Amino acid sequence: MDEACARFIPQLVRSRDEMAILDEEIRVLLKKNRDFRNVWTGESAAHFGAQLTNFLLPLVAVTALHSSGTEVGLISAVQFVPVVLLSLVAGMVVDRHPPRRTLVITSVVRGAALGFLGLAQATEGLTATHVVVAAAVIGTATVFYEVAYQSTLPKIVPLDSISSANGLHQATYSISQLAGPSAAGFLVGRAGLSPTFAVTAALFLGAALSGSLLRGVQAPGVPQQSALRTIGSGLRYTWSLRTLRDLCTQAGLSNLHEQCFLTVFLVFAVRELGLGGTAVGVAIGIGSVGALVGSLVAARIGARITVGRALTGGVVLAAVGLLLVPFVSVFDLGALALVTLLALAFVVNGFGVALFNVFAVSLRQTIPPENQLGAVTASYRLVALGTLPLGAFAGGALADALGPGRAIWLVGVSYLCVSFWLMFSPLRSATTLEQARALGVPPGTADEAGEQTSAS
């Protein structure tokens, strides 16, 4: 018994030390890395502002303007159209200009658009056209802001801390998803629409202030060439590397299935399971808890089982979580038990998605050289987020054609199949981010470099 304890105690101490290393790494980043602290603070404010905005714009259309369903859908859609149209342009801009300028300008633009809506609402001059135009402006600014932020992070954070930094970023995003809509609802109920618009605008102005404190990060020295040549060069680089191509493909397929599944689930839960809107919202919302936990422990998991296994395992786990949704629905359960199990399924899904996202973003920031960061980030976001509207459309079409019960099984099984895509990628064997960086050398480059070295 004493020998067993003697063997167990060092393991326990070692486990506690490993947990402390993760916590200490995040604390050190926030305490000693001023640029990271400022950028992360601004990104946190922008995340909460974005969640409030996503809630407010459709709400003001329905309650204040009494818009039709088509108009409400248009307001929601125009926020995502710039992702498809402008992501590559944003990558070019970020690679040519200091990130500080982009972070500040885009934050101010979003704050100004929301401030205008609040003023128009207060003076009773707000129209649906105002909201649609503001949504398009906000969506455009968001594309440039996100590309700039994600391209800046690897320039201000050491390579061995990127996973922790992205884990903190993902955790902040999960918290904003949980708290944002609730805070918006509370503010609208207590203060009204115009003051809530003012609070949201203030969050973006706070993000602008934090971005203005970024110092010493300049634009990479990219060759001066036309905009089309720059965009084409970035696309060719991204798709010339199998590792980046695999990441983009997996992200696009995953988001396509996630959005498709969510669309079908809303119909399935209401029409076949008989759940109300509140129950559906609770089940999906609790999934953000899984995403929060996954974000905070991702770096430790990667250190234990390797970066490649954490990446590939995360996306498979996300697919398994969604497949549990129709599985638990087969059983004859009471409403409380059913909602609880559905919530747990979404927790598993959220955990897996967070695990994949942390390492997908970390690898995307590690593999390319500095002068291609903007282009790679933009290309990745174009593929990853461009499939979201396709997924929503496909989900609705499948639910109508097959019925929500059959459609949800089909989408779940299809997601599980495509989740194994990265199992056949070189990324699966990457043990650390440092090792993965070597995968960013285009085919033939290493050989040419070796020949030149030998000749000299």
CSV table of C-alpha atoms in Angstrom, one decimal:
chain,number,residue,atom,x,y,z
A,1,MET,CA,0.0,0.0,0.0
A,2,ASP,CA,2.8,2.4,0.9
A,3,GLU,CA,4.7,1.5,-2.3
A,4,ALA,CA,1.6,2.3,-4.3
A,5,CYS,CA,1.2,5.6,-2.6
A,6,ALA,CA,4.9,6.4,-3.2
A,7,ARG,CA,4.4,5.7,-6.9
A,8,PHE,CA,1.2,7.7,-7.0
A,9,ILE,CA,2.3,10.9,-5.2
A,10,PRO,CA,5.0,11.9,-7.8
A,11,GLN,CA,2.5,11.3,-10.6
A,12,LEU,CA,0.0,13.5,-8.8
A,13,VAL,CA,2.6,16.3,-8.3
A,14,ARG,CA,3.6,16.0,-11.9
A,15,SER,CA,-0.1,16.3,-13.0
A,16,ARG,CA,-0.5,19.4,-10.8
A,17,ASP,CA,2.7,20.9,-12.2
A,18,GLU,CA,1.5,20.4,-15.8
A,19,MET,CA,-1.8,22.1,-15.0
A,20,ALA,CA,0.1,24.9,-13.4
A,21,ILE,CA,2.3,25.3,-16.5
A,22,LEU,CA,-0.8,25.9,-18.7
A,23,ASP,CA,-2.2,28.4,-16.2
A,24,GLU,CA,1.1,30.2,-15.7
A,25,GLU,CA,1.7,30.4,-19.5
A,26,ILE,CA,-1.6,32.3,-20.0
A,27,ARG,CA,-0.9,34.5,-16.9
A,28,VAL,CA,2.6,35.4,-18.3
A,29,LEU,CA,1.2,36.3,-21.7
A,30,LEU,CA,-1.4,38.6,-20.1
A,31,LYS,CA,1.0,40.1,-17.5
A,32,LYS,CA,4.3,40.5,-19.4
A,33,ASN,CA,3.3,40.7,-23.1
A,34,ARG,CA,1.8,44.1,-23.4
A,35,ASP,CA,1.1,43.9,-27.1
A,36,PHE,CA,-0.8,40.6,-26.6
A,37,ARG,CA,-2.7,42.0,-23.7
A,38,ASN,CA,-3.8,45.0,-25.6
A,39,VAL,CA,-4.8,43.1,-28.7
A,40,TRP,CA,-6.6,40.4,-26.7
A,41,THR,CA,-8.5,43.0,-24.7
A,42,GLY,CA,-9.6,44.7,-27.9
A,43,GLU,CA,-10.6,41.4,-29.5
A,44,SER,CA,-12.6,40.5,-26.4
A,45,ALA,CA,-14.5,43.8,-26.6
A,46,ALA,CA,-15.1,43.2,-30.3
A,47,HIS,CA,-16.4,39.7,-29.7
A,48,PHE,CA,-19.0,40.9,-27.2
A,49,GLY,CA,-19.9,43.8,-29.5
A,50,ALA,CA,-20.3,41.3,-32.4
A,51,GLN,CA,-22.6,39.1,-30.3
A,52,LEU,CA,-24.7,42.0,-29.3
A,53,THR,CA,-24.9,43.2,-32.9
A,54,ASN,CA,-26.0,39.8,-34.2
A,55,PHE,CA,-28.8,39.9,-31.7
A,56,LEU,CA,-29.8,43.5,-32.1
A,57,LEU,CA,-30.0,43.9,-35.8
A,58,PRO,CA,-32.7,41.2,-36.4
A,59,LEU,CA,-34.5,42.3,-33.2
A,60,VAL,CA,-34.8,45.9,-34.2
A,61,ALA,CA,-36.1,44.8,-37.6
A,62,VAL,CA,-38.8,42.7,-36.1
A,63,THR,CA,-39.9,44.9,-33.1
A,64,ALA,CA,-39.3,48.5,-34.3
A,65,LEU,CA,-39.6,48.2,-38.0
A,66,HIS,CA,-42.1,45.3,-38.2
A,67,SER,CA,-40.1,43.9,-41.1
A,68,SER,CA,-41.1,40.9,-43.1
A,69,GLY,CA,-39.3,37.5,-42.8
A,70,THR,CA,-37.5,38.1,-46.0
A,71,GLU,CA,-36.2,41.5,-44.8
A,72,VAL,CA,-35.0,39.9,-41.5
A,73,GLY,CA,-33.2,37.2,-43.4
A,74,LEU,CA,-31.6,39.8,-45.7
A,75,ILE,CA,-30.3,41.7,-42.7
A,76,SER,CA,-28.8,38.5,-41.3
A,77,ALA,CA,-27.3,37.4,-44.6
A,78,VAL,CA,-25.6,40.6,-45.6
A,79,GLN,CA,-23.3,40.4,-42.6
A,80,PHE,CA,-21.8,37.2,-44.1
A,81,VAL,CA,-21.7,38.2,-47.8
A,82,PRO,CA,-18.4,40.2,-47.3
A,83,VAL,CA,-16.7,37.0,-46.0
A,84,VAL,CA,-17.1,35.6,-49.5
A,85,LEU,CA,-16.5,38.8,-51.5
A,86,LEU,CA,-13.8,40.5,-49.5
A,87,SER,CA,-11.7,37.9,-47.6
A,88,LEU,CA,-9.0,37.8,-50.2
A,89,VAL,CA,-8.9,41.6,-50.5
A,90,ALA,CA,-8.6,41.8,-46.7
A,91,GLY,CA,-5.6,39.4,-46.8
A,92,MET,CA,-3.9,41.7,-49.4
A,93,VAL,CA,-4.6,44.8,-47.3
A,94,VAL,CA,-3.3,43.2,-44.1
A,95,ASP,CA,-0.1,42.0,-45.8
A,96,ARG,CA,0.6,45.6,-47.1
A,97,HIS,CA,-0.3,47.8,-44.1
A,98,PRO,CA,0.5,47.8,-40.4
A,99,PRO,CA,-2.1,45.8,-38.5
A,100,ARG,CA,-2.6,48.6,-35.9
A,101,ARG,CA,-4.2,50.8,-38.6
A,102,THR,CA,-6.6,48.1,-39.8
A,103,LEU,CA,-7.6,47.1,-36.2
A,104,VAL,CA,-8.4,50.7,-35.3
A,105,ILE,CA,-10.2,51.8,-38.5
A,106,THR,CA,-12.4,48.7,-38.6
A,107,SER,CA,-13.4,49.0,-35.0
A,108,VAL,CA,-14.2,52.7,-35.4
A,109,VAL,CA,-16.3,52.0,-38.5
A,110,ARG,CA,-18.4,49.3,-36.7
A,111,GLY,CA,-18.9,51.6,-33.7
A,112,ALA,CA,-19.9,54.5,-36.0
A,113,ALA,CA,-22.4,52.3,-37.9
A,114,LEU,CA,-24.1,51.2,-34.6
A,115,GLY,CA,-24.0,54.7,-33.2
A,116,PHE,CA,-25.9,55.9,-36.4
A,117,LEU,CA,-28.5,53.2,-35.9
A,118,GLY,CA,-29.0,54.2,-32.2
A,119,LEU,CA,-29.4,57.9,-33.2
A,120,ALA,CA,-31.8,57.1,-36.0
A,121,GLN,CA,-33.9,54.9,-33.6
A,122,ALA,CA,-34.0,57.6,-31.0
A,123,THR,CA,-35.2,60.2,-33.5
A,124,GLU,CA,-37.7,57.7,-35.0
A,125,GLY,CA,-36.1,57.9,-38.4
A,126,LEU,CA,-34.8,54.4,-38.6
A,127,THR,CA,-35.7,52.4,-41.7
A,128,ALA,CA,-35.1,48.8,-42.9
A,129,THR,CA,-32.7,50.2,-45.6
A,130,HIS,CA,-30.6,51.8,-42.8
A,131,VAL,CA,-30.3,48.5,-41.0
A,132,VAL,CA,-29.4,46.6,-44.2
A,133,VAL,CA,-26.7,49.1,-45.1
A,134,ALA,CA,-25.3,49.2,-41.6
A,135,ALA,CA,-25.2,45.4,-41.5
A,136,ALA,CA,-23.2,45.3,-44.7
A,137,VAL,CA,-20.8,47.9,-43.4
A,138,ILE,CA,-20.4,46.1,-40.1
A,139,GLY,CA,-19.9,42.7,-41.9
A,140,THR,CA,-17.2,44.3,-44.2
A,141,ALA,CA,-15.3,45.8,-41.3
A,142,THR,CA,-15.5,42.6,-39.4
A,143,VAL,CA,-13.8,40.7,-42.2
A,144,PHE,CA,-10.8,43.1,-42.3
A,145,TYR,CA,-10.6,43.2,-38.5
A,146,GLU,CA,-10.5,39.4,-38.0
A,147,VAL,CA,-7.9,38.8,-40.7
A,148,ALA,CA,-5.7,41.6,-39.2
A,149,TYR,CA,-6.1,40.2,-35.7
A,150,GLN,CA,-5.3,36.6,-36.6
A,151,SER,CA,-2.4,37.6,-38.7
A,152,THR,CA,-1.0,39.8,-35.9
A,153,LEU,CA,-1.0,37.1,-33.2
A,154,PRO,CA,2.0,35.1,-34.4
A,155,LYS,CA,4.0,38.3,-34.7
A,156,ILE,CA,3.6,39.2,-31.0
A,157,VAL,CA,3.4,35.8,-29.3
A,158,PRO,CA,6.3,33.2,-29.1
A,159,LEU,CA,5.8,30.0,-31.1
A,160,ASP,CA,5.5,27.8,-28.0
A,161,SER,CA,2.8,30.0,-26.6
A,162,ILE,CA,0.5,30.3,-29.7
A,163,SER,CA,-1.7,27.4,-28.7
A,164,SER,CA,-2.3,28.9,-25.3
A,165,ALA,CA,-3.0,32.3,-26.8
A,166,ASN,CA,-5.5,30.8,-29.3
A,167,GLY,CA,-7.1,28.8,-26.5
A,168,LEU,CA,-7.7,32.0,-24.6
A,169,HIS,CA,-9.1,33.6,-27.7
A,170,GLN,CA,-11.4,30.7,-28.3
A,171,ALA,CA,-12.5,30.7,-24.6
A,172,THR,CA,-13.3,34.4,-24.9
A,173,TYR,CA,-15.4,33.7,-28.0
A,174,SER,CA,-17.3,31.0,-26.2
A,175,ILE,CA,-18.0,33.2,-23.2
A,176,SER,CA,-19.3,36.0,-25.5
A,177,GLN,CA,-21.6,33.5,-27.2
A,178,LEU,CA,-23.0,32.5,-23.8
A,179,ALA,CA,-23.3,36.0,-22.4
A,180,GLY,CA,-23.8,38.2,-25.4
A,181,PRO,CA,-27.4,37.5,-26.3
A,182,SER,CA,-28.5,37.4,-22.6
A,183,ALA,CA,-26.8,40.8,-22.0
A,184,ALA,CA,-28.4,42.2,-25.1
A,185,GLY,CA,-31.8,41.0,-24.1
A,186,PHE,CA,-31.3,42.5,-20.6
A,187,LEU,CA,-30.2,45.8,-21.9
A,188,VAL,CA,-33.0,46.1,-24.4
A,189,GLY,CA,-35.5,45.2,-21.7
A,190,ARG,CA,-34.2,47.7,-19.2
A,191,ALA,CA,-32.9,50.5,-21.3
A,192,GLY,CA,-34.4,50.2,-24.7
A,193,LEU,CA,-32.9,49.8,-28.2
A,194,SER,CA,-31.1,53.2,-28.6
A,195,PRO,CA,-29.1,52.9,-25.3
A,196,THR,CA,-28.2,49.3,-26.2
A,197,PHE,CA,-26.9,50.4,-29.6
A,198,ALA,CA,-24.8,53.0,-27.7
A,199,VAL,CA,-23.3,50.4,-25.4
A,200,THR,CA,-22.5,48.1,-28.3
A,201,ALA,CA,-20.8,51.0,-30.2
A,202,ALA,CA,-18.8,51.8,-27.0
A,203,LEU,CA,-17.5,48.2,-27.1
A,204,PHE,CA,-16.1,48.7,-30.6
A,205,LEU,CA,-14.6,52.0,-29.7
A,206,GLY,CA,-12.9,50.2,-26.8
A,207,ALA,CA,-11.6,47.7,-29.2
A,208,ALA,CA,-10.2,50.6,-31.3
A,209,LEU,CA,-8.5,52.1,-28.3
A,210,SER,CA,-6.8,48.8,-27.4
A,211,GLY,CA,-5.7,48.3,-31.0
A,212,SER,CA,-4.2,51.8,-31.0
A,213,LEU,CA,-1.8,50.7,-28.2
A,214,LEU,CA,-0.2,48.1,-30.4
A,215,ARG,CA,3.4,49.1,-31.0
A,216,GLY,CA,6.3,47.8,-33.1
A,217,VAL,CA,4.4,45.5,-35.5
A,218,GLN,CA,4.9,46.6,-39.1
A,219,ALA,CA,3.6,45.3,-42.3
A,220,PRO,CA,5.7,42.5,-43.8
A,221,GLY,CA,8.0,43.4,-46.7
A,222,VAL,CA,5.9,42.0,-49.6
A,223,PRO,CA,6.9,42.7,-53.2
A,224,GLN,CA,5.1,45.7,-54.7
A,225,GLN,CA,2.7,44.2,-57.3
A,226,SER,CA,-0.9,44.7,-58.4
A,227,ALA,CA,-3.8,43.7,-56.2
A,228,LEU,CA,-4.8,40.9,-58.4
A,229,ARG,CA,-1.3,39.5,-58.5
A,230,THR,CA,-1.0,39.7,-54.7
A,231,ILE,CA,-4.3,37.9,-54.3
A,232,GLY,CA,-3.3,35.3,-56.8
A,233,SER,CA,0.1,34.8,-55.2
A,234,GLY,CA,-1.6,34.2,-51.8
A,235,LEU,CA,-4.0,31.7,-53.2
A,236,ARG,CA,-1.3,29.8,-55.0
A,237,TYR,CA,0.9,29.6,-51.9
A,238,THR,CA,-2.0,28.4,-49.8
A,239,TRP,CA,-3.1,25.7,-52.2
A,240,SER,CA,0.4,24.6,-53.1
A,241,LEU,CA,1.0,23.3,-49.6
A,242,ARG,CA,-0.9,20.1,-48.8
A,243,THR,CA,-1.0,20.9,-45.1
A,244,LEU,CA,-2.8,24.3,-45.6
A,245,ARG,CA,-5.0,22.8,-48.3
A,246,ASP,CA,-6.0,20.0,-45.9
A,247,LEU,CA,-6.8,22.4,-43.1
A,248,CYS,CA,-8.9,24.6,-45.4
A,249,THR,CA,-10.8,21.6,-46.8
A,250,GLN,CA,-11.5,20.1,-43.3
A,251,ALA,CA,-12.7,23.5,-42.0
A,252,GLY,CA,-14.9,24.0,-44.9
A,253,LEU,CA,-16.5,20.5,-44.7
A,254,SER,CA,-16.9,20.8,-41.0
A,255,ASN,CA,-18.6,24.2,-41.1
A,256,LEU,CA,-20.8,23.0,-43.9
A,257,HIS,CA,-22.0,20.1,-41.9
A,258,GLU,CA,-22.3,22.0,-38.6
A,259,GLN,CA,-24.5,24.7,-40.1
A,260,CYS,CA,-26.5,22.1,-42.1
A,261,PHE,CA,-27.0,20.0,-38.9
A,262,LEU,CA,-28.1,23.1,-36.9
A,263,THR,CA,-30.7,24.1,-39.5
A,264,VAL,CA,-32.1,20.6,-39.6
A,265,PHE,CA,-32.0,20.3,-35.8
A,266,LEU,CA,-34.2,23.4,-35.3
A,267,VAL,CA,-36.9,21.9,-37.5
A,268,PHE,CA,-36.4,18.4,-36.0
A,269,ALA,CA,-36.6,19.5,-32.4
A,270,VAL,CA,-39.7,21.6,-32.8
A,271,ARG,CA,-41.7,19.5,-35.2
A,272,GLU,CA,-40.7,15.9,-34.3
A,273,LEU,CA,-39.5,16.2,-30.7
A,274,GLY,CA,-42.2,18.8,-29.7
A,275,LEU,CA,-39.6,21.0,-27.9
A,276,GLY,CA,-40.3,24.7,-27.4
A,277,GLY,CA,-37.9,27.5,-28.5
A,278,THR,CA,-36.6,27.9,-24.9
A,279,ALA,CA,-35.7,24.3,-24.6
A,280,VAL,CA,-34.0,24.3,-28.0
A,281,GLY,CA,-32.0,27.4,-27.1
A,282,VAL,CA,-30.9,26.0,-23.7
A,283,ALA,CA,-29.7,22.7,-25.3
A,284,ILE,CA,-27.7,24.5,-28.0
A,285,GLY,CA,-26.4,27.2,-25.6
A,286,ILE,CA,-25.1,24.8,-23.1
A,287,GLY,CA,-22.8,23.4,-25.9
A,288,SER,CA,-20.8,26.6,-25.5
A,289,VAL,CA,-19.7,25.3,-22.1
A,290,GLY,CA,-18.0,22.4,-23.8
A,291,ALA,CA,-16.4,24.9,-26.2
A,292,LEU,CA,-15.1,27.0,-23.3
A,293,VAL,CA,-13.6,24.0,-21.5
A,294,GLY,CA,-12.1,22.7,-24.7
A,295,SER,CA,-10.5,26.0,-25.4
A,296,LEU,CA,-8.9,26.2,-22.0
A,297,VAL,CA,-7.4,22.7,-21.9
A,298,ALA,CA,-6.5,22.5,-25.6
A,299,ALA,CA,-2.8,23.4,-25.1
A,300,ARG,CA,-2.4,20.8,-22.4
A,301,ILE,CA,-4.0,18.1,-24.5
A,302,GLY,CA,-1.8,19.0,-27.4
A,303,ALA,CA,1.3,18.7,-25.2
A,304,ARG,CA,0.2,15.3,-24.0
A,305,ILE,CA,-1.0,13.6,-27.1
A,306,THR,CA,0.7,15.7,-29.8
A,307,VAL,CA,-0.7,18.6,-31.9
A,308,GLY,CA,-1.6,16.4,-34.8
A,309,ARG,CA,-3.7,13.9,-32.7
A,310,ALA,CA,-5.4,16.7,-30.9
A,311,LEU,CA,-6.3,18.4,-34.2
A,312,THR,CA,-7.7,15.2,-35.9
A,313,GLY,CA,-9.3,13.9,-32.7
A,314,GLY,CA,-11.1,17.2,-32.1
A,315,VAL,CA,-13.0,17.2,-35.4
A,316,VAL,CA,-14.0,13.5,-35.1
A,317,LEU,CA,-15.2,14.2,-31.5
A,318,ALA,CA,-17.3,17.1,-32.8
A,319,ALA,CA,-18.9,14.9,-35.4
A,320,VAL,CA,-19.6,12.2,-32.8
A,321,GLY,CA,-21.2,14.8,-30.5
A,322,LEU,CA,-23.7,15.8,-33.2
A,323,LEU,CA,-24.5,12.2,-34.2
A,324,LEU,CA,-25.5,11.6,-30.5
A,325,VAL,CA,-28.4,14.0,-31.0
A,326,PRO,CA,-30.6,11.8,-33.2
A,327,PHE,CA,-29.3,8.7,-31.3
A,328,VAL,CA,-30.7,9.9,-27.9
A,329,SER,CA,-33.9,11.1,-29.6
A,330,VAL,CA,-34.7,7.5,-30.5
A,331,PHE,CA,-35.5,6.7,-26.8
A,332,ASP,CA,-38.8,7.5,-25.2
A,333,LEU,CA,-37.7,10.1,-22.6
A,334,GLY,CA,-39.4,12.8,-20.7
A,335,ALA,CA,-38.8,16.4,-21.8
A,336,LEU,CA,-36.3,17.2,-19.1
A,337,ALA,CA,-34.2,14.0,-19.7
A,338,LEU,CA,-34.3,14.6,-23.4
A,339,VAL,CA,-33.1,18.2,-23.2
A,340,THR,CA,-30.4,17.2,-20.8
A,341,LEU,CA,-29.0,14.5,-23.1
A,342,LEU,CA,-29.3,16.8,-26.1
A,343,ALA,CA,-27.3,19.5,-24.2
A,344,LEU,CA,-24.6,16.9,-23.3
A,345,ALA,CA,-24.4,16.0,-27.0
A,346,PHE,CA,-23.8,19.6,-27.9
A,347,VAL,CA,-21.2,19.9,-25.1
A,348,VAL,CA,-19.3,17.0,-26.7
A,349,ASN,CA,-19.6,18.7,-30.0
A,350,GLY,CA,-18.5,22.1,-28.6
A,351,PHE,CA,-15.5,20.5,-26.9
A,352,GLY,CA,-14.4,18.9,-30.1
A,353,VAL,CA,-14.9,22.0,-32.2
A,354,ALA,CA,-12.9,24.1,-29.8
A,355,LEU,CA,-10.0,21.6,-29.8
A,356,PHE,CA,-9.9,21.6,-33.6
A,357,ASN,CA,-10.2,25.4,-33.9
A,358,VAL,CA,-7.4,26.1,-31.4
A,359,PHE,CA,-4.9,23.9,-33.3
A,360,ALA,CA,-6.2,24.7,-36.8
A,361,VAL,CA,-5.7,28.4,-36.2
A,362,SER,CA,-2.3,27.8,-34.5
A,363,LEU,CA,-1.1,25.7,-37.4
A,364,ARG,CA,-2.4,28.3,-39.9
A,365,GLN,CA,-0.4,31.0,-38.0
A,366,THR,CA,2.7,28.8,-37.7
A,367,ILE,CA,3.2,27.2,-41.1
A,368,PRO,CA,3.3,30.2,-43.6
A,369,PRO,CA,6.0,32.8,-43.6
A,370,GLU,CA,5.2,36.3,-42.3
A,371,ASN,CA,4.6,37.9,-45.7
A,372,GLN,CA,1.9,35.3,-46.5
A,373,LEU,CA,0.0,35.3,-43.2
A,374,GLY,CA,-2.7,37.7,-44.4
A,375,ALA,CA,-3.2,35.8,-47.6
A,376,VAL,CA,-3.4,32.4,-45.9
A,377,THR,CA,-5.7,33.7,-43.2
A,378,ALA,CA,-8.0,35.2,-45.8
A,379,SER,CA,-8.0,32.1,-48.0
A,380,TYR,CA,-8.8,29.9,-44.9
A,381,ARG,CA,-11.6,32.1,-43.8
A,382,LEU,CA,-13.1,32.2,-47.3
A,383,VAL,CA,-13.3,28.4,-47.5
A,384,ALA,CA,-14.2,27.9,-43.8
A,385,LEU,CA,-16.9,30.5,-43.5
A,386,GLY,CA,-18.0,30.6,-47.1
A,387,THR,CA,-19.7,27.2,-46.6
A,388,LEU,CA,-21.9,28.4,-43.8
A,389,PRO,CA,-24.7,29.8,-46.1
A,390,LEU,CA,-24.5,26.7,-48.2
A,391,GLY,CA,-24.9,24.5,-45.2
A,392,ALA,CA,-28.0,26.5,-44.1
A,393,PHE,CA,-29.6,26.2,-47.5
A,394,ALA,CA,-28.7,22.5,-47.8
A,395,GLY,CA,-30.1,21.8,-44.3
A,396,GLY,CA,-33.4,23.4,-45.1
A,397,ALA,CA,-33.7,21.6,-48.5
A,398,LEU,CA,-32.9,18.2,-46.9
A,399,ALA,CA,-35.4,18.7,-44.1
A,400,ASP,CA,-38.1,19.5,-46.7
A,401,ALA,CA,-37.1,16.7,-49.1
A,402,LEU,CA,-36.5,13.8,-46.7
A,403,GLY,CA,-38.2,15.0,-43.5
A,404,PRO,CA,-36.2,16.3,-40.5
A,405,GLY,CA,-35.9,12.8,-38.9
A,406,ARG,CA,-34.1,11.2,-41.8
A,407,ALA,CA,-32.2,14.4,-42.7
A,408,ILE,CA,-30.6,14.7,-39.3
A,409,TRP,CA,-29.3,11.2,-39.5
A,410,LEU,CA,-28.0,11.7,-43.0
A,411,VAL,CA,-26.1,14.9,-42.1
A,412,GLY,CA,-24.8,13.4,-38.9
A,413,VAL,CA,-23.4,10.3,-40.6
A,414,SER,CA,-22.0,12.4,-43.5
A,415,TYR,CA,-20.2,14.6,-41.0
A,416,LEU,CA,-18.7,11.6,-39.2
A,417,CYS,CA,-17.3,10.4,-42.6
A,418,VAL,CA,-15.7,13.7,-43.6
A,419,SER,CA,-14.3,14.2,-40.2
A,420,PHE,CA,-11.6,11.6,-41.0
A,421,TRP,CA,-10.2,13.8,-43.8
A,422,LEU,CA,-7.1,14.9,-41.7
A,423,MET,CA,-6.3,11.3,-40.8
A,424,PHE,CA,-4.7,11.0,-44.2
A,425,SER,CA,-2.9,14.4,-43.9
A,426,PRO,CA,0.8,14.9,-43.0
A,427,LEU,CA,-0.6,17.1,-40.2
A,428,ARG,CA,-1.6,14.0,-38.3
A,429,SER,CA,2.0,13.2,-37.5
A,430,ALA,CA,2.9,16.7,-36.3
A,431,THR,CA,4.0,16.4,-32.7
A,432,THR,CA,4.6,20.2,-32.0
A,433,LEU,CA,4.0,23.5,-33.7
A,434,GLU,CA,7.7,23.8,-34.3
A,435,GLN,CA,7.8,20.6,-36.2
A,436,ALA,CA,4.7,21.6,-38.2
A,437,ARG,CA,6.5,24.8,-39.3
A,438,ALA,CA,8.8,22.7,-41.5
A,439,LEU,CA,5.7,21.6,-43.4
A,440,GLY,CA,5.3,25.2,-44.7
A,441,VAL,CA,8.2,24.8,-47.2
A,442,PRO,CA,6.7,24.5,-50.7
A,443,PRO,CA,7.7,21.3,-52.6
A,444,GLY,CA,11.2,21.5,-54.1
A,445,THR,CA,12.2,24.6,-52.1
A,446,ALA,CA,14.1,22.6,-49.4
A,447,ASP,CA,15.9,20.6,-52.1
A,448,GLU,CA,16.9,23.7,-54.0
A,449,ALA,CA,18.2,25.3,-50.8
A,450,GLY,CA,20.2,22.2,-50.1
A,451,GLU,CA,21.8,22.2,-53.5
A,452,GLN,CA,22.8,25.9,-53.2
A,453,THR,CA,24.4,25.2,-49.8
A,454,SER,CA,26.4,22.3,-51.2
A,455,ALA,CA,27.5,24.3,-54.2
A,456,SER,CA,28.8,27.1,-52.0
